[in-house]
Short mmCIF file of C-alpha atoms in Angstrom, two decimals:
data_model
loop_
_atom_site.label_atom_id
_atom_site.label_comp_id
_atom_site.label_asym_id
_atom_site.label_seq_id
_atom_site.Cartn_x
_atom_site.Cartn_y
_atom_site.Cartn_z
CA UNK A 1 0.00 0.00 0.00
CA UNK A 2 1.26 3.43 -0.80
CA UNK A 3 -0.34 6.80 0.82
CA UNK A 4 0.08 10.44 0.12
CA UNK A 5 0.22 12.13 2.92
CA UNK A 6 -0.23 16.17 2.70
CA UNK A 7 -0.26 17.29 6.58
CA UNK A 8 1.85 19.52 8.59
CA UNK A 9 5.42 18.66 10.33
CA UNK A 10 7.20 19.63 13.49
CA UNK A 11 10.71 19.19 14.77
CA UNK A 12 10.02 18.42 17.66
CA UNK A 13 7.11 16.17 18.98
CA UNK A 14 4.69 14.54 16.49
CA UNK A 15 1.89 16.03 15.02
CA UNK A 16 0.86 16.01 11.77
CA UNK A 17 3.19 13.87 9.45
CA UNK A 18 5.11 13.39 12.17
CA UNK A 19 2.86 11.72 13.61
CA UNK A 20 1.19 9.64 10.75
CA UNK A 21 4.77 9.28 8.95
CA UNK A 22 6.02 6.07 11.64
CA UNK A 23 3.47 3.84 12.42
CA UNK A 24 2.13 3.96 8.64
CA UNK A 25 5.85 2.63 8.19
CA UNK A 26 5.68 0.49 11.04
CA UNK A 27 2.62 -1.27 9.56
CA UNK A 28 4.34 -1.78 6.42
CA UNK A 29 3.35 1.29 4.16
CA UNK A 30 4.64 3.37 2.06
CA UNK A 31 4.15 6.99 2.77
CA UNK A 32 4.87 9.54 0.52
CA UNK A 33 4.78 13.23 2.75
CA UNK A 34 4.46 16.25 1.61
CA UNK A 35 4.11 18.76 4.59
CA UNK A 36 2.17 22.43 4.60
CA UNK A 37 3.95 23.78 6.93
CA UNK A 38 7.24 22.78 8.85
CA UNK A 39 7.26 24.33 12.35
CA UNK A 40 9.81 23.92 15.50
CA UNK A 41 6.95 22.44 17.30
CA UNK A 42 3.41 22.18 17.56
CA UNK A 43 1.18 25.25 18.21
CA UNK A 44 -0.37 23.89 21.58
CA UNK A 45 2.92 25.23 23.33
CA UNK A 46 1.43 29.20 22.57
CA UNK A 47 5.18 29.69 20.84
CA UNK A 48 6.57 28.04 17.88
CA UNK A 49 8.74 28.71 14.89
CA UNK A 50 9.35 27.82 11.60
CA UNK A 51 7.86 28.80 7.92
CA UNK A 52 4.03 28.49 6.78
CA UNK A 53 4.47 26.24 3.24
CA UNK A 54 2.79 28.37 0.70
CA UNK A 55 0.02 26.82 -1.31
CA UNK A 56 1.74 27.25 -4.67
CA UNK A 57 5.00 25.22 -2.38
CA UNK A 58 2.79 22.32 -2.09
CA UNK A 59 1.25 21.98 -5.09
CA UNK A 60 4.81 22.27 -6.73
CA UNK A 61 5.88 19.45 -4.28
CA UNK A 62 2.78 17.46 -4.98
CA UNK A 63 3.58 18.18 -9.29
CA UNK A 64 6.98 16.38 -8.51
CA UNK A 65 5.65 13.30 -7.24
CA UNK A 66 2.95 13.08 -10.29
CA UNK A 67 6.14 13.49 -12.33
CA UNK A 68 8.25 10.51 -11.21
CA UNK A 69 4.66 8.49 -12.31
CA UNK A 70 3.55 7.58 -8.47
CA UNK A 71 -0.36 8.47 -8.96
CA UNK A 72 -1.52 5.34 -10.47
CA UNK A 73 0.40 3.50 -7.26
CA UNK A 74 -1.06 5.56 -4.71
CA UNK A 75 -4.09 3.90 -2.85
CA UNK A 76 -5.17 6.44 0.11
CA UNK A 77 -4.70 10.14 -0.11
CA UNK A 78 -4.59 11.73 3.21
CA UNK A 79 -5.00 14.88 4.91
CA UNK A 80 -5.11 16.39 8.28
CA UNK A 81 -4.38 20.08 9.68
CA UNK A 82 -4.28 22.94 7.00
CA UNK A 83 -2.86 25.94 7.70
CA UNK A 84 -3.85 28.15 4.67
CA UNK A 85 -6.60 28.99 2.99
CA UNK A 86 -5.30 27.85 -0.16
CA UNK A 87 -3.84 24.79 1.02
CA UNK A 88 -7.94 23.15 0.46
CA UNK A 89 -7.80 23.58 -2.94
CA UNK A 90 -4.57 21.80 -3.72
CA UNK A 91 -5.44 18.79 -1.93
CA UNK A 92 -8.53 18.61 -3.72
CA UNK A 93 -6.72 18.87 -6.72
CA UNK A 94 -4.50 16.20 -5.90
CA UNK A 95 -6.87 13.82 -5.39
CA UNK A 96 -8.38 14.49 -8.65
CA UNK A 97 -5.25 14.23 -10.26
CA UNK A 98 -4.55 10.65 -7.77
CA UNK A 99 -8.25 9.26 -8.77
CA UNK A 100 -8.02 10.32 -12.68
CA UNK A 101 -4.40 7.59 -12.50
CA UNK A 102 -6.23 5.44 -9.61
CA UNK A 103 -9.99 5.33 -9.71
CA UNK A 104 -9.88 3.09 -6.76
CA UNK A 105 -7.84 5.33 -4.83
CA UNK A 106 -9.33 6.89 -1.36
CA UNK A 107 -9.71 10.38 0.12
CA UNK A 108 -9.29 10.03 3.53
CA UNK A 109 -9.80 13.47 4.89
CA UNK A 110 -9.37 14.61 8.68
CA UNK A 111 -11.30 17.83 9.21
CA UNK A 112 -9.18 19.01 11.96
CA UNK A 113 -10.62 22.26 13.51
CA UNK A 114 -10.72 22.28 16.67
CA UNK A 115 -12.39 20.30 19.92
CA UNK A 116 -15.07 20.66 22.58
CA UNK A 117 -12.92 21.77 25.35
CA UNK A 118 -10.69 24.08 23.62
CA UNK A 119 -12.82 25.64 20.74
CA UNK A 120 -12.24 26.27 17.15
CA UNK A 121 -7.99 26.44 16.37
CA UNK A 122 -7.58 26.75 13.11
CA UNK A 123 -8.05 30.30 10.79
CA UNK A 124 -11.31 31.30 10.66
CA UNK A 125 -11.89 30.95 6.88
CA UNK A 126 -11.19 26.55 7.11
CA UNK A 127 -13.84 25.58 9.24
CA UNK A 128 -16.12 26.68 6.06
CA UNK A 129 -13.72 25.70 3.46
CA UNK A 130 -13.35 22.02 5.06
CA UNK A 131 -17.27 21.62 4.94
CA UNK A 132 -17.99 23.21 1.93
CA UNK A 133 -14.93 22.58 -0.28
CA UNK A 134 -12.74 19.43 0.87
CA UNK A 135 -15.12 17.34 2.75
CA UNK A 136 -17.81 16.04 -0.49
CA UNK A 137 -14.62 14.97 -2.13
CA UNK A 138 -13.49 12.61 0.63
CA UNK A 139 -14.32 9.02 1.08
CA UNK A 140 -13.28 9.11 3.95
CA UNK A 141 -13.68 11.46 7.17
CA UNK A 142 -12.27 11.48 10.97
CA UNK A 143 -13.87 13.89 12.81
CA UNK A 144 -14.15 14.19 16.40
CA UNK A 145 -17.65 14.87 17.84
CA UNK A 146 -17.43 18.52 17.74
CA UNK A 147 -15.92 19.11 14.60
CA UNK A 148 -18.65 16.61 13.54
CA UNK A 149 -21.54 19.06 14.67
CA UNK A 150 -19.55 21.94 12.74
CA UNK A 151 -19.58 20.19 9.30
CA UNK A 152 -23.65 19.28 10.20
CA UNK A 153 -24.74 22.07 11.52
CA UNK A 154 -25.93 19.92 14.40
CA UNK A 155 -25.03 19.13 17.91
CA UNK A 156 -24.36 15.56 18.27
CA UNK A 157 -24.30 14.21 22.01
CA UNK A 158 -26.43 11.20 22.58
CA UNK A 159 -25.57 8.17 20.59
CA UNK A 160 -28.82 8.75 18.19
CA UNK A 161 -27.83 12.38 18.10
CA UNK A 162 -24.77 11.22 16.92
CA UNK A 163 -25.55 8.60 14.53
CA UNK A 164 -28.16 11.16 12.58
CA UNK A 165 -25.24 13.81 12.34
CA UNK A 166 -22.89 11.07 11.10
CA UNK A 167 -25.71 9.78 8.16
CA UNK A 168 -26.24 14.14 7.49
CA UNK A 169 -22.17 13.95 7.14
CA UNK A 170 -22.88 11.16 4.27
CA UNK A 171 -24.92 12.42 3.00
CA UNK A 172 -22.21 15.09 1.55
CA UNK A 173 -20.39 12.69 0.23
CA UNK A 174 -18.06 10.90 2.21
CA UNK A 175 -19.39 7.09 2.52
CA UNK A 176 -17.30 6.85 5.80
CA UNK A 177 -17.55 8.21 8.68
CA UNK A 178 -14.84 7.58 11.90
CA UNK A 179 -15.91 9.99 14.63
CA UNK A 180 -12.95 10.05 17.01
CA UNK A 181 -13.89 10.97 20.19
CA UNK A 182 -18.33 9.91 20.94
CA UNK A 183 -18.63 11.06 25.07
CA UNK A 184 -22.58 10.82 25.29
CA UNK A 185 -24.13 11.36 28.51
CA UNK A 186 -25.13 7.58 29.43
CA UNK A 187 -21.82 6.11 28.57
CA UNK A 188 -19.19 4.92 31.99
CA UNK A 189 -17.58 8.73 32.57
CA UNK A 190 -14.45 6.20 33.00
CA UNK A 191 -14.77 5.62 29.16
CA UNK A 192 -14.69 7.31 25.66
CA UNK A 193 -15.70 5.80 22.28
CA UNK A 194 -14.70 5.65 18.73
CA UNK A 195 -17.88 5.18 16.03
CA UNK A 196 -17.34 4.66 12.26
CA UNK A 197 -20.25 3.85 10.11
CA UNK A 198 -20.24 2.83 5.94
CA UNK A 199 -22.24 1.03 3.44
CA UNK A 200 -22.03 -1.98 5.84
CA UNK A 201 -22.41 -0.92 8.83
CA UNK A 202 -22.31 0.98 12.30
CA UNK A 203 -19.73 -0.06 14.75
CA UNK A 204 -19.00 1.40 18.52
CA UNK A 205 -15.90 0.79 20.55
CA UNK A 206 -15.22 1.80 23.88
CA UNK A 207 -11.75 2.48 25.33
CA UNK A 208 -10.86 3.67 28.94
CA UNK A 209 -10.70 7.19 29.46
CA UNK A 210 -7.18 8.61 30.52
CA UNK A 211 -6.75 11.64 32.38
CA UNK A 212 -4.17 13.19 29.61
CA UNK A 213 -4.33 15.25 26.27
CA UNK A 214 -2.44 14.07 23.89
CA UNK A 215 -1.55 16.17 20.75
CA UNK A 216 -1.32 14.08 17.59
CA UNK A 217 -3.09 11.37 18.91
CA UNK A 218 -5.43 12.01 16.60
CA UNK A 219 -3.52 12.44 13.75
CA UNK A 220 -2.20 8.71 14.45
CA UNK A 221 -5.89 7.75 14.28
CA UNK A 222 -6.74 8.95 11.04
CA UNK A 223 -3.74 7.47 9.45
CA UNK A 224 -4.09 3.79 10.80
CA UNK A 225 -7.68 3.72 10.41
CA UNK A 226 -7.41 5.15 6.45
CA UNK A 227 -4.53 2.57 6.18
CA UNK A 228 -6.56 -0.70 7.88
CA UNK A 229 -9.67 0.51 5.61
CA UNK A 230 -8.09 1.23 2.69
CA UNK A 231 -5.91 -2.44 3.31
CA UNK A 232 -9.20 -4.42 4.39
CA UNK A 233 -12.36 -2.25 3.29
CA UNK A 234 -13.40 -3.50 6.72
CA UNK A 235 -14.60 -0.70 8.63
CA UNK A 236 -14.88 -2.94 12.50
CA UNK A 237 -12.07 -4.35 11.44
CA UNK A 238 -10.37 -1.15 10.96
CA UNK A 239 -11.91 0.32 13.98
CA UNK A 240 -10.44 -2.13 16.18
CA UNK A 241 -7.07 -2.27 14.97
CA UNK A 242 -7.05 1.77 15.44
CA UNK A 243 -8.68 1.49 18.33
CA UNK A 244 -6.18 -0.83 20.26
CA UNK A 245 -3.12 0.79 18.76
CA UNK A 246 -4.19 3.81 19.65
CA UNK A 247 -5.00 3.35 23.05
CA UNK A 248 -1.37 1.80 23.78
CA UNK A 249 0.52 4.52 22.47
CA UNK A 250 -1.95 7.23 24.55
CA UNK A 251 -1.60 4.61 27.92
CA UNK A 252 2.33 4.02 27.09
CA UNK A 253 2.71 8.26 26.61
CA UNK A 254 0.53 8.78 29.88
CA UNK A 255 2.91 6.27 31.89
CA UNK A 256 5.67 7.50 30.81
CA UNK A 257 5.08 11.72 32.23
CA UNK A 258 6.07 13.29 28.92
CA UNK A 259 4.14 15.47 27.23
CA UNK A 260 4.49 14.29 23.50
CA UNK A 261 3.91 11.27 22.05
CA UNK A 262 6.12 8.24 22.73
CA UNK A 263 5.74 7.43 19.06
CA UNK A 264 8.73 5.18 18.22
CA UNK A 265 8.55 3.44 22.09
CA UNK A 266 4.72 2.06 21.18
CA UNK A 267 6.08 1.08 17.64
CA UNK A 268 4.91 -2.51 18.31
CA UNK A 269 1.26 -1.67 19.29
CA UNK A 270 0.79 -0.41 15.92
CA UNK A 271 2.62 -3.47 13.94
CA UNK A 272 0.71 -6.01 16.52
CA UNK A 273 -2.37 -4.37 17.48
CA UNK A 274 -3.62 -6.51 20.63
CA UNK A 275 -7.44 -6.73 19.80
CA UNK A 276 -8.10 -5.75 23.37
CA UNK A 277 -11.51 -3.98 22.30
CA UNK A 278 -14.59 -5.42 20.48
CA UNK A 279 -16.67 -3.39 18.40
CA UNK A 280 -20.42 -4.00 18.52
CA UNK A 281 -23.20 -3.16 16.18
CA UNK A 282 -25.17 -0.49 16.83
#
């Protein structure tokens, strides 16, 4: 399997290709990166340094690969956090250009804006641009719960509230739908869940709940799970491979006391996933 992966990249820690780079690796694919921006760090510090890759930058990038013929071999394209405005329309561009060489390539598109607890992060003008311009050309989308409500216009909480939102996302055009973090009032507070639904399906998995944010922990999600999908076209399967990856690396990080990811520590979770977790139909 081969993915293009347009996403940003720090130095230090791992977010972003940084993050999605490894265990894609470590699970025996090849990645192809191409980052938007290429910072000292991510931006959850409140400091950071490093250059903004201009949208023209990228697409020149993403021209050079096309021109050493790797299109018609790549089978996921897949995005996370955009910095710029303009970096929207050259992914969506690319995966035209990907799909036109590859018609059974994948979008798998991770509309990172922002979370319950700490709001909207990105410019103002993405949040519009991801619903209205990126998202109906995915296949694929990660969203957590509250980006979820953004792109529906809806406030997803219980798990019906949630499935209805996810079916509205759909019905955009992505035919999956991995929703990344489902906390609904009834579930075990001790818990959080993971809920992707397709053509085949709804599927719910629940994971303990750890007392720790970790940055890029979500990025690692949307790359396994668009990697296990676009390998199997299994979305449990897929969930519960993510799922139980996933969870190690975010249990192995919290155990450890550091603050980033212990990305190349948990490198076995993601080549051996345990299969601790079951999901269930719903």
């Amino acid at each position: 399997m081969k993915i293009l992966s347009i996403q940003s990249a720090v130095a230090y820690g791992h977010v972003g290709n940084s993050a999605a780079v490894f265990p894609l690796q470590r699970i025996g694919v090849e990645v192809i990166p191409v980052n938007t921006v290429n910072f000292s760090n991510h931006t959850g510090y409140g400091a950071w340094r490093g250059p903004l890759i201009s949208p023209e930058q990228v697409g020149e990038v993403i021209t050079g690969v096309e021109e050493r013929g790797a299109f018609p071999q790549i089978d996921v394209v897949l995005s996370g956090y955009q910095g710029g405005v303009g970096i929207g329309d050259v992914i969506v561009d690319a995966v035209q250009r990907v799909k036109a060489a590859n018609p059974d390539a994948l979008y798998a598109c991770d509309p990172v804006m922002g979370n319950a607890k700490s709001g909207c992060f990105v410019a103002p003008e993405i949040p519009d641009l991801l619903r209205d311009r990126v998202v109906p050309n995915a296949d694929i989308i990660t969203p957590n719960q509250f980006e979820l409500g953004f792109l529906t216009g809806t406030e997803p909480a219980s798990l019906e509230s949630t499935l209805a939102s996810v079916e509205l996302a759909r019905a955009m055009g992505p035919s999956v739908v991995l929703v990344t973090s489902v906390e609904r009032p009834d579930r075990d507070p001790e818990t959080i869940e993971m809920l992707v639904v397709d053509d085949a399906g709804r599927w719910i998995i629940q994971t303990p709940l750890l007392p720790f944010k970790a940055n890029g922990s979500g990025d690692v999600t949307a790359a396994l799970f668009a990697a296990h999908y676009g390998e199997t076209r299994d979305a449990k399967l897929a969930l519960e491979r993510t799922a139980s990856s996933v969870f190690d690396l975010v249990e192995l990080t919290y155990r450890s006391g550091q603050r980033e990811l212990q990305l190349v520590e948990a490198q076995e979770f993601y080549a051996n996933p345990r299969l601790q977790f079951t999901a269930t139909a719903v």
